[in-house]
PDB file of C-alpha atoms in Angstrom:
ATOM      1  CA  MET A  27       0.000   0.000   0.000  1.00  0.00           C
ATOM      2  CA  THR A  28       1.225   3.421  -0.781  1.00  0.00           C
ATOM      3  CA  GLY A  29       2.464   5.404   2.161  1.00  0.00           C
ATOM      4  CA  ILE A  30       0.436   3.852   4.975  1.00  0.00           C
ATOM      5  CA  THR A  31       1.961   4.421   8.388  1.00  0.00           C
ATOM      6  CA  LYS A  32       0.777   3.454  11.850  1.00  0.00           C
ATOM      7  CA  ASP A  33       0.430   7.154  12.697  1.00  0.00           C
ATOM      8  CA  MET A  34      -2.215   7.804  10.022  1.00  0.00           C
ATOM      9  CA  THR A  35      -5.876   7.902  10.969  1.00  0.00           C
ATOM     10  CA  ILE A  36      -8.115   5.166   9.626  1.00  0.00           C
ATOM     11  CA  GLY A  37     -10.082   7.851   7.787  1.00  0.00           C
ATOM     12  CA  ASP A  38      -6.949   9.115   6.034  1.00  0.00           C
ATOM     13  CA  ILE A  39      -5.913   5.572   5.140  1.00  0.00           C
ATOM     14  CA  LEU A  40      -9.298   4.787   3.612  1.00  0.00           C
ATOM     15  CA  ARG A  41      -9.399   8.047   1.661  1.00  0.00           C
ATOM     16  CA  SER A  42      -5.981   7.416   0.117  1.00  0.00           C
ATOM     17  CA  ASN A  43      -6.162   3.585  -0.101  1.00  0.00           C
ATOM     18  CA  PRO A  44      -9.796   2.421   0.034  1.00  0.00           C
ATOM     19  CA  GLN A  45      -8.751  -1.053  -1.083  1.00  0.00           C
ATOM     20  CA  VAL A  46      -7.266  -1.678   2.382  1.00  0.00           C
ATOM     21  CA  ALA A  47     -10.755  -1.809   3.968  1.00  0.00           C
ATOM     22  CA  PRO A  48     -11.050  -5.631   3.711  1.00  0.00           C
ATOM     23  CA  VAL A  49      -7.725  -6.065   5.522  1.00  0.00           C
ATOM     24  CA  LEU A  50      -8.911  -3.857   8.376  1.00  0.00           C
ATOM     25  CA  MET A  51     -12.280  -5.637   8.487  1.00  0.00           C
ATOM     26  CA  GLU A  52     -10.565  -9.044   8.653  1.00  0.00           C
ATOM     27  CA  ALA A  53      -8.471  -7.742  11.554  1.00  0.00           C
ATOM     28  CA  GLY A  54     -11.670  -6.973  13.485  1.00  0.00           C
ATOM     29  CA  MET A  55     -12.005  -3.257  12.780  1.00  0.00           C
ATOM     30  CA  HIS A  56     -15.650  -3.342  11.716  1.00  0.00           C
ATOM     31  CA  CYS A  57     -16.466   0.301  12.400  1.00  0.00           C
ATOM     32  CA  LEU A  58     -14.395   1.912   9.659  1.00  0.00           C
ATOM     33  CA  GLY A  59     -16.841   4.774   9.250  1.00  0.00           C
ATOM     34  CA  CYS A  60     -17.377   5.558  12.917  1.00  0.00           C
ATOM     35  CA  PRO A  61     -16.340   8.966  14.273  1.00  0.00           C
ATOM     36  CA  ALA A  62     -13.337   7.498  16.111  1.00  0.00           C
ATOM     37  CA  SER A  63     -11.836   6.402  12.788  1.00  0.00           C
ATOM     38  CA  GLN A  64     -11.446  10.047  11.825  1.00  0.00           C
ATOM     39  CA  GLY A  65      -9.262  10.941  14.800  1.00  0.00           C
ATOM     40  CA  GLU A  66      -7.724   7.662  15.924  1.00  0.00           C
ATOM     41  CA  SER A  67      -4.416   6.512  14.485  1.00  0.00           C
ATOM     42  CA  LEU A  68      -4.055   3.027  13.089  1.00  0.00           C
ATOM     43  CA  GLU A  69      -1.796   2.179  16.016  1.00  0.00           C
ATOM     44  CA  GLU A  70      -4.358   3.438  18.548  1.00  0.00           C
ATOM     45  CA  ALA A  71      -7.151   1.505  16.814  1.00  0.00           C
ATOM     46  CA  ALA A  72      -5.050  -1.650  16.828  1.00  0.00           C
ATOM     47  CA  MET A  73      -4.393  -1.253  20.540  1.00  0.00           C
ATOM     48  CA  VAL A  74      -8.106  -0.716  21.300  1.00  0.00           C
ATOM     49  CA  HIS A  75      -8.995  -3.835  19.303  1.00  0.00           C
ATOM     50  CA  GLY A  76      -6.212  -5.936  20.871  1.00  0.00           C
ATOM     51  CA  ILE A  77      -4.371  -6.312  17.560  1.00  0.00           C
ATOM     52  CA  SER A  78      -0.604  -6.248  17.154  1.00  0.00           C
ATOM     53  CA  ILE A  79       0.266  -3.165  15.095  1.00  0.00           C
ATOM     54  CA  ASP A  80       3.238  -5.010  13.615  1.00  0.00           C
ATOM     55  CA  ASP A  81       1.015  -7.885  12.468  1.00  0.00           C
ATOM     56  CA  LEU A  82      -1.541  -5.440  11.067  1.00  0.00           C
ATOM     57  CA  MET A  83       1.108  -3.462   9.177  1.00  0.00           C
ATOM     58  CA  ALA A  84       2.472  -6.729   7.766  1.00  0.00           C
ATOM     59  CA  ALA A  85      -1.019  -7.735   6.601  1.00  0.00           C
ATOM     60  CA  ILE A  86      -1.507  -4.343   4.951  1.00  0.00           C
ATOM     61  CA  GLU A  87       1.849  -4.557   3.210  1.00  0.00           C
ATOM     62  CA  ALA A  88       1.160  -8.131   2.083  1.00  0.00           C
ATOM     63  CA  TYR A  89      -2.153  -7.082   0.573  1.00  0.00           C
TER      64      TYR A  89
END
């Protein structure tokens, strides 16, 4: 994926790379359009959902 970092918000990621949505959904992030996704970084969202940010970044890169 182009330029996705763990510091980006989910909203920013989806605006620039909408094709990553299935990866996030598979990881358990089912509320991609909720208000928190606009202000929460990918790393923060991973922590809240009990997901390893390193594993999530690897899944995004593999996609």
